[in-house]
Coordinates of C-alpha atoms and ligand atoms in Angstrom, one line a residue:
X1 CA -2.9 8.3 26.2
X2 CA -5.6 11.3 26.6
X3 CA -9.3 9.9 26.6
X4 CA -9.8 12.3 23.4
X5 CA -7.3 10.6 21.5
X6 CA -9.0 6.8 22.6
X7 CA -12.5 8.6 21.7
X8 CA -11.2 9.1 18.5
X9 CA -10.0 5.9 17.6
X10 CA -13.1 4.8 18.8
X11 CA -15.1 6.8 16.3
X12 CA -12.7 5.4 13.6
X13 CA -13.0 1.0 14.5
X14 CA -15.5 0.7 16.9
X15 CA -15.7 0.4 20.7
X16 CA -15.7 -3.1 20.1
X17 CA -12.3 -2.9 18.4
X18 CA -10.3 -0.3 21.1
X19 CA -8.8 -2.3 23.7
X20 CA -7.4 -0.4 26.8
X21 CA -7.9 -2.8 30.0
X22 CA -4.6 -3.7 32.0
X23 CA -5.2 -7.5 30.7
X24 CA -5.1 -6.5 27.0
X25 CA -2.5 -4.6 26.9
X26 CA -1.0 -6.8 28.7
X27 CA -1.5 -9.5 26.0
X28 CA 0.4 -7.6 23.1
X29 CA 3.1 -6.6 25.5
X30 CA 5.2 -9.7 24.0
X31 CA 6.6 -11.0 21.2
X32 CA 8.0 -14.3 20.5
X33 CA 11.4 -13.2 22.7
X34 CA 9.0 -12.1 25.7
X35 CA 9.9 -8.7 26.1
X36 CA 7.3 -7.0 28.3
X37 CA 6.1 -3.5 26.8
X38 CA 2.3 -2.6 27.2
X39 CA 0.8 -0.3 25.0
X40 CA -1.7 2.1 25.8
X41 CA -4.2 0.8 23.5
X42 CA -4.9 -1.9 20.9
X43 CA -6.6 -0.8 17.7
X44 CA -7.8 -3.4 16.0
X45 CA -8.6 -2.3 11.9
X46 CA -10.6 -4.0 9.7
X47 CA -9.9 -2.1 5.9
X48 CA -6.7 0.0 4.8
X49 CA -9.1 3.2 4.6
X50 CA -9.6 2.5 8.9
X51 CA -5.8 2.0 9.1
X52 CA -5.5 5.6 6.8
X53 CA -7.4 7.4 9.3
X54 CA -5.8 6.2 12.4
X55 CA -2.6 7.3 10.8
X56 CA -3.7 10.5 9.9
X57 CA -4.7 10.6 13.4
X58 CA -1.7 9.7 14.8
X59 CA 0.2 12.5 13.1
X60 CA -1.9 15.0 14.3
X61 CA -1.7 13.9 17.8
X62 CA 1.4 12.1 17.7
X63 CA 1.4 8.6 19.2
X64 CA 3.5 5.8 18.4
X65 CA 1.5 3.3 16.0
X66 CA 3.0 -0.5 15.9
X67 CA 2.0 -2.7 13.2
X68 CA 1.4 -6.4 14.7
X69 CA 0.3 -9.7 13.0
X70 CA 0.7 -12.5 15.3
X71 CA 3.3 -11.5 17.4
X72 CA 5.5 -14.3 16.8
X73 CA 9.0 -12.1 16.0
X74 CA 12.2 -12.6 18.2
X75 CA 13.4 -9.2 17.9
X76 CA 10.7 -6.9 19.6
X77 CA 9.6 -5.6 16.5
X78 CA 6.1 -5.7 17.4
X79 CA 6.1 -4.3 21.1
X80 CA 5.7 -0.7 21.3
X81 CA 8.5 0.2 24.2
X82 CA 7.7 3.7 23.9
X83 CA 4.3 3.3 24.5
X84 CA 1.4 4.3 21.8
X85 CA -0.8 2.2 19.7
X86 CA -0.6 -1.6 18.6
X87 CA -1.8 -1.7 15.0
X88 CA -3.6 -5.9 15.6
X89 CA -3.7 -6.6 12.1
X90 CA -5.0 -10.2 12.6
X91 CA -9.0 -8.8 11.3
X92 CA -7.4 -8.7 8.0
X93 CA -7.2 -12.1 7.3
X94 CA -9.2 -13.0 4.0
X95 CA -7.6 -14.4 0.9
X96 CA -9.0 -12.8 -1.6
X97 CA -7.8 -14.6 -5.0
X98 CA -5.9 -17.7 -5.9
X99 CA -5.2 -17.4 -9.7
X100 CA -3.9 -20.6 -10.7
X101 CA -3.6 -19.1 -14.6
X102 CA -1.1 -17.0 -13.2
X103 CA 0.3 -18.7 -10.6
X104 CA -0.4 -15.8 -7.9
X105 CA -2.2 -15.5 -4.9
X106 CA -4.0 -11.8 -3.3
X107 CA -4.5 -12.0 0.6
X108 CA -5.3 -9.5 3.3
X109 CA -2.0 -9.0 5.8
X110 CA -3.7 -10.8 8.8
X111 CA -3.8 -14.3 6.6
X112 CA -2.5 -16.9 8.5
X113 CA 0.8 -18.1 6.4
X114 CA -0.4 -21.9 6.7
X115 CA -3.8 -21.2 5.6
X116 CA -2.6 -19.2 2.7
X117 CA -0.7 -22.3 1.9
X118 CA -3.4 -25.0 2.5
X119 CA -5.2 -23.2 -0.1
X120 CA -2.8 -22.8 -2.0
X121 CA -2.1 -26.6 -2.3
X122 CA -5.5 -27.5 -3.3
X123 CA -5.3 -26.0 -6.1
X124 CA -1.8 -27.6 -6.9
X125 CA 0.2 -25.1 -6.3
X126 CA 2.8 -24.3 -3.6
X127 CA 3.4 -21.1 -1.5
X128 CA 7.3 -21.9 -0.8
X129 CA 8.0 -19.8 2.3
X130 CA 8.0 -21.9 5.6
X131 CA 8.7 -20.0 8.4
X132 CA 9.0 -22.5 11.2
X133 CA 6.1 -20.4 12.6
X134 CA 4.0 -20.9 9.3
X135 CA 0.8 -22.3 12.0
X136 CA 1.1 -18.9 13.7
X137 CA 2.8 -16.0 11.8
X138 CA 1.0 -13.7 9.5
X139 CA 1.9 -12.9 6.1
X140 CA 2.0 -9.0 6.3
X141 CA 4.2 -10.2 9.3
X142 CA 6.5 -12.3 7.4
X143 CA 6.8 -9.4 4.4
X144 CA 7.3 -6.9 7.0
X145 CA 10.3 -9.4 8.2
X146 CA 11.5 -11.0 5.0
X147 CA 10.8 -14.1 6.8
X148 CA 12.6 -17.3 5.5
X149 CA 12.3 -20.7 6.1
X150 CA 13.0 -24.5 6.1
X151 CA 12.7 -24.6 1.7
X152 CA 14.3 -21.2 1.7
X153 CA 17.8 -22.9 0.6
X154 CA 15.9 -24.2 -3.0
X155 CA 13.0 -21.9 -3.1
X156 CA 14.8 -19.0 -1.2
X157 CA 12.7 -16.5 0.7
X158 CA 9.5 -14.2 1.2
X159 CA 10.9 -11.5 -1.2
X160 CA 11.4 -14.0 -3.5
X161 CA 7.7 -14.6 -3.7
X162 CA 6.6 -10.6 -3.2
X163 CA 4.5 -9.7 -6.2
X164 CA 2.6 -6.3 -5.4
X165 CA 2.0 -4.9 -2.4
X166 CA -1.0 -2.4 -1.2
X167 CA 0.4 0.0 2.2
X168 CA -0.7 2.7 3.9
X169 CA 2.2 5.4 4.1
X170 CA 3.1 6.3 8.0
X171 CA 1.7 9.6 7.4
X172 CA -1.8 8.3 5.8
X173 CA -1.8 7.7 2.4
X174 CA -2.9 4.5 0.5
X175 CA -0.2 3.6 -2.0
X176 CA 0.3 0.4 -4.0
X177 CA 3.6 -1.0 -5.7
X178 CA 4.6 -3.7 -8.0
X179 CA 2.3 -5.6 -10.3
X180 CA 0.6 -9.1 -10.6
X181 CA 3.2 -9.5 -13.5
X182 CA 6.4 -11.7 -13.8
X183 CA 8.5 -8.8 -14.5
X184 CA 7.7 -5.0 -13.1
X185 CA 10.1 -1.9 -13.1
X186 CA 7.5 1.0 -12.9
X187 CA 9.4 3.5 -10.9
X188 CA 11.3 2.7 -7.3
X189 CA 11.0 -0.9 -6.4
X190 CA 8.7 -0.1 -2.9
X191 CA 7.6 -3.4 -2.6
X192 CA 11.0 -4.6 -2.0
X193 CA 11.8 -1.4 0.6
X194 CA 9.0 -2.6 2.3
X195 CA 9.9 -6.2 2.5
X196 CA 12.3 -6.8 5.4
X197 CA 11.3 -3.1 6.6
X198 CA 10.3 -4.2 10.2
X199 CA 6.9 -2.0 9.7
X200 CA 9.0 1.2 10.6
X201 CA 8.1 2.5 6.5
X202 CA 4.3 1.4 5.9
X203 CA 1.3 -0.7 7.3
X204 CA 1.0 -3.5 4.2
X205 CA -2.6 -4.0 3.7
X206 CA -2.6 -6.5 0.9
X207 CA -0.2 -8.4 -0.5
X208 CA 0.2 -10.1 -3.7
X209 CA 2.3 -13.3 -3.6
X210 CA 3.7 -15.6 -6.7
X211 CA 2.9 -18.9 -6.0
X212 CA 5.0 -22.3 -8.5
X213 CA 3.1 -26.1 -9.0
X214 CA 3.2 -28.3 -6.1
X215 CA 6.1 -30.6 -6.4
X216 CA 5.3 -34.3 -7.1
X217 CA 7.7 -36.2 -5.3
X218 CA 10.2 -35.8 -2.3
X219 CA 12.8 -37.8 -0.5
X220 CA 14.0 -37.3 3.1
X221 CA 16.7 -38.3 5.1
X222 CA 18.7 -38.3 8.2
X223 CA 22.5 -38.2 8.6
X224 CA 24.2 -38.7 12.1
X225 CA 27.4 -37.2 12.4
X226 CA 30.0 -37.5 15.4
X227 CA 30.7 -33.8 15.8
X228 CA 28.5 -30.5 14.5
X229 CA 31.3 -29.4 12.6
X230 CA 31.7 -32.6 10.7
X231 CA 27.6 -32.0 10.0
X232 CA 28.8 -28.3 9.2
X233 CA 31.3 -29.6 6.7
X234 CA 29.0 -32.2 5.3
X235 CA 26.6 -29.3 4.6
X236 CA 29.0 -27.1 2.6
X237 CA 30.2 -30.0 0.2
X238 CA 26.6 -30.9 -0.4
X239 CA 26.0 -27.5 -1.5
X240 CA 29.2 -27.2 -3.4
X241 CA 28.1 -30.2 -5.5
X242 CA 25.7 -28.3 -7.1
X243 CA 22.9 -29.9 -5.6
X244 CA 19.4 -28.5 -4.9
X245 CA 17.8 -29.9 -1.6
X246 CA 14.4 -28.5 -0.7
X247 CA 15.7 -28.7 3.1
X248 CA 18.5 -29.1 4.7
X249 CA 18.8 -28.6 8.4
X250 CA 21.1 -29.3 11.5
X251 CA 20.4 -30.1 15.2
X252 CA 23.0 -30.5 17.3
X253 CA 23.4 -33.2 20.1
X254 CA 21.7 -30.9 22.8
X255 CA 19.1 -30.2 20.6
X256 CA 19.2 -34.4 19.5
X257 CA 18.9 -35.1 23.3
X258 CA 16.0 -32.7 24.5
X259 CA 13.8 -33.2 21.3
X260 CA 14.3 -36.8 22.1
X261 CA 12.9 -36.5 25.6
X262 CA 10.4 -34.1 24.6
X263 CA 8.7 -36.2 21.6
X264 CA 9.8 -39.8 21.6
X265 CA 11.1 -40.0 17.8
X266 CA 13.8 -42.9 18.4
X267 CA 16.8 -40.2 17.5
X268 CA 20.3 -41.6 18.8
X269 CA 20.7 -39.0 21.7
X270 CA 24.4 -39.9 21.7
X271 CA 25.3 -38.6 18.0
X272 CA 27.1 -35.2 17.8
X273 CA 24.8 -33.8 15.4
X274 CA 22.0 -34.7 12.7
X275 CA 21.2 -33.5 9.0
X276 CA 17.5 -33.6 8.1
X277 CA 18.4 -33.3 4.5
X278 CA 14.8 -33.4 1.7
X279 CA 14.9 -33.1 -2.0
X280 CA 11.6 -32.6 -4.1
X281 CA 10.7 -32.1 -8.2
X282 CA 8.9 -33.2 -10.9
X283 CA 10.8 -36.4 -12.0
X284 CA 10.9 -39.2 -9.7
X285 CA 14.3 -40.2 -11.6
X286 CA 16.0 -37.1 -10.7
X287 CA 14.8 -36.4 -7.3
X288 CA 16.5 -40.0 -6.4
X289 CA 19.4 -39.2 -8.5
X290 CA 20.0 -36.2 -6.3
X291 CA 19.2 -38.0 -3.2
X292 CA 21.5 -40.7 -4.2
X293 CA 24.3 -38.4 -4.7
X294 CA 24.0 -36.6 -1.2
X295 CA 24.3 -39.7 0.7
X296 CA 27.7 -40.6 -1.1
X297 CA 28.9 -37.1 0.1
X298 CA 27.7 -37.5 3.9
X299 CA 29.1 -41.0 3.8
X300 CA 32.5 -39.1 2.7
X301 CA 32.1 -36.2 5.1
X302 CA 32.2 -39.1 7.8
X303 CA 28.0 -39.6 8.5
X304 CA 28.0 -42.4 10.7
X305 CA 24.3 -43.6 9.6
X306 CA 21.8 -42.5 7.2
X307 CA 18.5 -43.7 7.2
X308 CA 16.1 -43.1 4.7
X309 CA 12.1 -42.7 5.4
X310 CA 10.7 -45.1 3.8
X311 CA 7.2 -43.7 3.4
X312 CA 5.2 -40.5 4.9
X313 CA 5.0 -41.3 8.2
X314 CA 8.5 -41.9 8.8
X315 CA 9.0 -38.6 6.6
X316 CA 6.9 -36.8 8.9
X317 CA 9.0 -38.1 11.9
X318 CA 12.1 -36.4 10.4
X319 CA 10.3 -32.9 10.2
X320 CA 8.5 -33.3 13.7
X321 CA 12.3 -33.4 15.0
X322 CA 12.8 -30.1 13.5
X323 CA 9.6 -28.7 14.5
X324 CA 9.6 -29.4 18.1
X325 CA 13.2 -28.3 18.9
X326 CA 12.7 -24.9 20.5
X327 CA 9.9 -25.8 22.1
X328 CA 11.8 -28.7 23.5
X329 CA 14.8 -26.8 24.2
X330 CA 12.6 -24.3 26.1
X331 CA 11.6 -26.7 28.6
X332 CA 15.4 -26.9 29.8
X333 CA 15.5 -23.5 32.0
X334 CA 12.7 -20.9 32.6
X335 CA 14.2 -18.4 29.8
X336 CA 15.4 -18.8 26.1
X337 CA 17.2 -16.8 24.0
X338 CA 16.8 -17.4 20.3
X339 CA 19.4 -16.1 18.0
X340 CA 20.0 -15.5 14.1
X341 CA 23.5 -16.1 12.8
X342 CA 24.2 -16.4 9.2
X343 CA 28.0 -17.5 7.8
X344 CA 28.7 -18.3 4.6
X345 CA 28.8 -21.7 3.8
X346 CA 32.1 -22.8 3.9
X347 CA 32.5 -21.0 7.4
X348 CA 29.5 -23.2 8.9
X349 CA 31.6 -25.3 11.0
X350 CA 34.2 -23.0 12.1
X351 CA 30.6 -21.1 13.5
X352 CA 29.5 -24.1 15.1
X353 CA 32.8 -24.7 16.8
X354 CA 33.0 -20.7 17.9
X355 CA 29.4 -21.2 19.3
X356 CA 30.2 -24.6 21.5
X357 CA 34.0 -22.7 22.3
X358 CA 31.9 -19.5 23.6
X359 CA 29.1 -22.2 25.6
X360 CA 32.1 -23.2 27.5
X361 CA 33.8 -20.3 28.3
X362 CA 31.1 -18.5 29.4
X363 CA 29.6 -22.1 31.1
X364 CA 25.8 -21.0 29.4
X365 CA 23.7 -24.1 28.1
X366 CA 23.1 -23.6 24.2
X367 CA 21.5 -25.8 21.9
X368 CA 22.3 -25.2 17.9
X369 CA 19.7 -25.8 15.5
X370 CA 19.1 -23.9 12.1
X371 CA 18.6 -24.0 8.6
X372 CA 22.3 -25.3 8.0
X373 CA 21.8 -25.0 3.8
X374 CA 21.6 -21.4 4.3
X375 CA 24.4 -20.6 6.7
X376 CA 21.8 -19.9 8.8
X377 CA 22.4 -21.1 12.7
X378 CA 19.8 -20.8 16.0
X379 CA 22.2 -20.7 18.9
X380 CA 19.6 -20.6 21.8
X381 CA 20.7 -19.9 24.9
X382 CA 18.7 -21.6 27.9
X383 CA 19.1 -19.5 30.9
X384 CA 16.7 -17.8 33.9
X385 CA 16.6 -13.9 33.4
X386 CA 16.3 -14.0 37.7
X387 CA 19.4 -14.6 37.9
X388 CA 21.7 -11.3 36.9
X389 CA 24.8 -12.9 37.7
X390 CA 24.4 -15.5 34.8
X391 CA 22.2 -13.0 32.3
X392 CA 25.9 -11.0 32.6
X393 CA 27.2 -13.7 31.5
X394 CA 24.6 -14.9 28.9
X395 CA 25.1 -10.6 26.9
X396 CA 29.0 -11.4 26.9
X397 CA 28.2 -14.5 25.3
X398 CA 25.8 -12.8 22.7
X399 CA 28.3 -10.5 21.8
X400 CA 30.1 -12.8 21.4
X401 CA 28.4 -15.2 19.1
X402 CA 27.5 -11.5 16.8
X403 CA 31.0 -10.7 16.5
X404 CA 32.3 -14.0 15.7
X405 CA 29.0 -14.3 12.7
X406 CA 30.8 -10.7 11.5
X407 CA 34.5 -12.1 11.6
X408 CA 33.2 -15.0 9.4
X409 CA 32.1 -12.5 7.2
X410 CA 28.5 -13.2 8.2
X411 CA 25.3 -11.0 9.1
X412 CA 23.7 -10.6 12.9
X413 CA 20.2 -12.0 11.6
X414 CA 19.4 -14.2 8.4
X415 CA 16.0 -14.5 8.9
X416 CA 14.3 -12.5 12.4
X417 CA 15.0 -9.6 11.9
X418 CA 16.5 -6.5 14.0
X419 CA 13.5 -5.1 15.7
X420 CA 15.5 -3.1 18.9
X421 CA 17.4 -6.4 20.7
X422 CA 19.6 -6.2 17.9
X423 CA 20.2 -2.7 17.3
X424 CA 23.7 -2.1 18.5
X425 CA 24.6 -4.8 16.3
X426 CA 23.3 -3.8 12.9
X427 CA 26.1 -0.8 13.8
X428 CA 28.4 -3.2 14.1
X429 CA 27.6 -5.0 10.9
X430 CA 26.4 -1.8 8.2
X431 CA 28.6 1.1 10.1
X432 CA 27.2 4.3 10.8
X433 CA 27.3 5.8 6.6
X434 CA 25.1 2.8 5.7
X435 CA 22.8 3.5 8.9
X436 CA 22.9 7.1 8.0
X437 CA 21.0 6.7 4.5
X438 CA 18.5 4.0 6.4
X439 CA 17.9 7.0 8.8
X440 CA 16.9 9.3 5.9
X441 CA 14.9 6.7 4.3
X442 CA 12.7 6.9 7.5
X443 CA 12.7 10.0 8.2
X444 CA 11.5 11.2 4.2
X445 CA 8.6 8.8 4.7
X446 CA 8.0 9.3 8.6
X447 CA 8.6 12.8 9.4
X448 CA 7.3 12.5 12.6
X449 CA 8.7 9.4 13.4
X450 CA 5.4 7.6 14.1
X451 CA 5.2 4.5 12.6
X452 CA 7.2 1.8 14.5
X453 CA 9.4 4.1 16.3
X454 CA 12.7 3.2 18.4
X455 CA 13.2 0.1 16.1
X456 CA 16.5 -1.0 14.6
X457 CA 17.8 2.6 13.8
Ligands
FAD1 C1 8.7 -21.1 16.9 C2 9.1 -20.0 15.9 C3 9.7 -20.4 14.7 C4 10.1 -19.4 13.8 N1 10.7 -19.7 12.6 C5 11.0 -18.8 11.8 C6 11.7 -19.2 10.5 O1 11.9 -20.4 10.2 N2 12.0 -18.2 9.7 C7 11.8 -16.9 10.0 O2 12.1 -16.0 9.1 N3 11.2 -16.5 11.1 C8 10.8 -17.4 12.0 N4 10.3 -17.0 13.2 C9 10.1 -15.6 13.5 C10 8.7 -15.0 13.1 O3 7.7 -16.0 13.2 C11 8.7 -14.3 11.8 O4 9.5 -13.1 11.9 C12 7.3 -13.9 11.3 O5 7.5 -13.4 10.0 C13 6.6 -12.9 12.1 O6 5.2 -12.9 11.7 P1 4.1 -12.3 12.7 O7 2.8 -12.3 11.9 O8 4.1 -13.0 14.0 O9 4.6 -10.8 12.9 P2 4.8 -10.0 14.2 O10 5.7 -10.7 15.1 O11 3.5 -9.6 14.7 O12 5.5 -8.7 13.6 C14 6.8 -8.8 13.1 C15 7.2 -7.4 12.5 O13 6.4 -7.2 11.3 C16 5.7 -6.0 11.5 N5 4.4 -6.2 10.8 C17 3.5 -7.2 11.1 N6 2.5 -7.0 10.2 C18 2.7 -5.9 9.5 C19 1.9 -5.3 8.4 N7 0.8 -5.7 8.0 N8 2.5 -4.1 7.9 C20 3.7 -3.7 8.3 N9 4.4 -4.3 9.3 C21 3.9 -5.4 9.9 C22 5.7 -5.7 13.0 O14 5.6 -4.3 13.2 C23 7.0 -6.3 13.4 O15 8.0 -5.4 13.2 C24 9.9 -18.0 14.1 C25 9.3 -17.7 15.3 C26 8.9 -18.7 16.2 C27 8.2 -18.3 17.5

């Protein structure tokens, strides 16, 4: 990038907020799937009017600008691998309103999705998306990705929650859509464009969230099932019942047995999978009720134990299970590959059984973990990129595992997004017409193809 260009940027944040040594690009080369692109600078705003001007800039000169929270995405979304400018959006990180009157919350991009949360629940109130990253991941990151999350099956998922939203257009101007009203339909829903957009249509620069009263009382439990498909099954009749958990999640036994060395929980390391199933309301009554009638059904679907915790602590041992398993399953080889399958529900076990029939045939270790209420699996594959014989092995399997999510009448990613690992399979799953009209979309808005460019299209 010419020095005029960095000068100018300069002129627009600060020198203090321009990074261009080797080590800092380096830095926010990676995302969460460790792809290594370095930019040629960091820009690091602090107001939407900065971020209109660096925009504007960018036109004129035309560099690539990438919008980045935390960098916590596992589909490159956030690496620029055409080189240009990452947009570090982490300065803008105040919450600027919780209205408990009516129920909404007004934050800066860069909040912290935890923090937002913590906040939140002082007041009584409950911001329902949990990305499992919720510590990490920003909130302009998780609009920009539609992120969902462990409650996503009751409470569903970021759009749900998306109230207004303030962006800067990729060509520089400040727009704002939605309102901090129950009900809105002033004009093209652009809110909801921009949620799930992948930061290729507009930098979000504040964002206006619906927020529902804490729940008062919740119920966990564990199920331990022979086989993941008998889990699978288990998950689907739940569902079909008609009830509501808040959670509902799978591991699998590889999952059971590395999350078991990794954190000590007491899990049975010889059971073929485990539910981690939670229910939460407002009456004590019905919140048992439900959790009463769940455990008939996993005792029908074949659960070999359940064991109910009996107080917080043990509650919190359930969740730390579910918390800690990629991190545990990382520590099996050097690299892991995290992936996104969705089914619907009464495919889940036939997906589980393609995944462990497609482990073997290609001999690559996976580990199956996911928010099973949802559909939603994580195959992760645990590999070593050095090794190109077995990598040609590990992109047959991914194919694989795509085309069999498609064949099930499923989707290539329920939650993380396309970014550009996944581009050759959003062909596969919307067809060239549907990408077509997503192309025009982009281009109408980005006529110079500035904003986020090379991503999923
Ligand atoms: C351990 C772990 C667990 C995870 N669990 C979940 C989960 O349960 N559910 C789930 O959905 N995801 C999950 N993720 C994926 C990831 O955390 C989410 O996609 C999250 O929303 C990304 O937020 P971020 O702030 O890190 O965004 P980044 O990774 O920095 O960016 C993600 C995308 O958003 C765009 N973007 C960021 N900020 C803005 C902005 N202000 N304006 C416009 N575009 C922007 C970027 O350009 C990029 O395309 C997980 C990831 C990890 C590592």
């Amino acid at each position: 990038m010419s020095p005029i260009v960095i000068d100018k940027l300069i002129s627009i944040v600060g020198s203090e907020y321009v990074l261009v040594s080797d080590e800092d690009r380096l830095a926010y080369a990676y995302d969460s799937q460790m792809l290594e692109f370095p930019p040629d600078a960091v820009i690091r705003p602090r107001t939407a009017d900065e971020i209109s001007e660096i925009l504007h800039l960018a036109n004129e000169e035309l560099v690539a600008v990438v919008p980045r929270g935390s960098g916590t995405g596992l589909s490159g979304g956030s690496v620029a691998p055409g080189g240009g400018v990452v947009l570090d959006l982490s300065r803008m990180n105040s919450i600027l309103e919780i209205d408990s009157g009516n129920l909404h919350a007004v934050c800066e991009p860069g909040v912290i999705t935890a923090h937002l949360a913590a906040e939140a629940e002082k007041q009584g109130l409950l911001y329902p998306p949990d990305p499992g990253s919720i510590k990490v991941s920003t909130l302009g990151g998780n609009v920009a990705e539609n992120a969902g999350g462990l409650r996503a099956i009751k409470y569903g998922v970021t759009k749900n929650y998306l109230m207004q939203v303030r962006a800067v257009s990729p060509t520089g101007e400040e727009f704002v859509s939605g309102a901090k009203t129950r009900k809105c339909v002033a004009g093209y829903d652009l809110a909801s464009l921009l949620c799930g957009s992948e930061g290729t249509l507009a930098v979000l620069t504040e964002i206006t969230v619906r927020l529902v009263p804490y729940p008062k009382f919740r119920r966990a439990l564990t199920a331990v099932f022979e086989t993941a498909s008998a889990a699978g099954g288990a998950v689907s009749e739940i569902m079909a019942a008609g009830l509501t958990p808040s959670t509902l999640e799978i591991l699998d036994q590889r999952t059971i047995q590395v999350v078991e060395d990794y954190a000590r929980l007491g899990l049975p390391k010889e059971a073929g999978a485990l539910l981690l199933v939670e229910f939460d309301g407002f009456s004590e009554a019905a919140v048992t009720d439900e959790t009463e009638a769940a455990q008939k059904i996993l005792l029908q679907a074949q659960a070999r134990q359940i064991t109910q915790a009996q107080d917080d602590q043990e509650r919190e041992k359930i969740w730390e299970a579910r918390r800690v398993a990629l991190a545990a399953l990382a520590r099996v080889r050097p690299t892991t590959i995290l992936e996104d399958v969705t089914v619907p529900l009464p495919e889940l076990s036939t997906m589980i059984d393609r995944i462990a029939d497609i482990a073997r045939k290609h001999s690559i270790l996976i580990g199956t973990f996911g928010h099973a209420g949802d559909g939603n699996l994580h195959p992760t594959l645990l590999t070593d990129e050095r090794d190109a014989e077995e990598m040609a092995r590990v992109e047959n399997a991914i194919t694989e595992l795509f085309d069999a999510a498609l064949e099930l009448g499923g989707t290539v990613s329920g939650e993380h997004g396309i970014g550009f690992t996944k581009a050759p399979f959003l062909r596969k799953e919307v067809g060239e017409n549907t990408l077509e009209v997503m192309r025009r979309v982009k281009r109408s808005l980005d006529p110079n193809n500035i904003l986020n460019p090379g991503k999923f299209l």
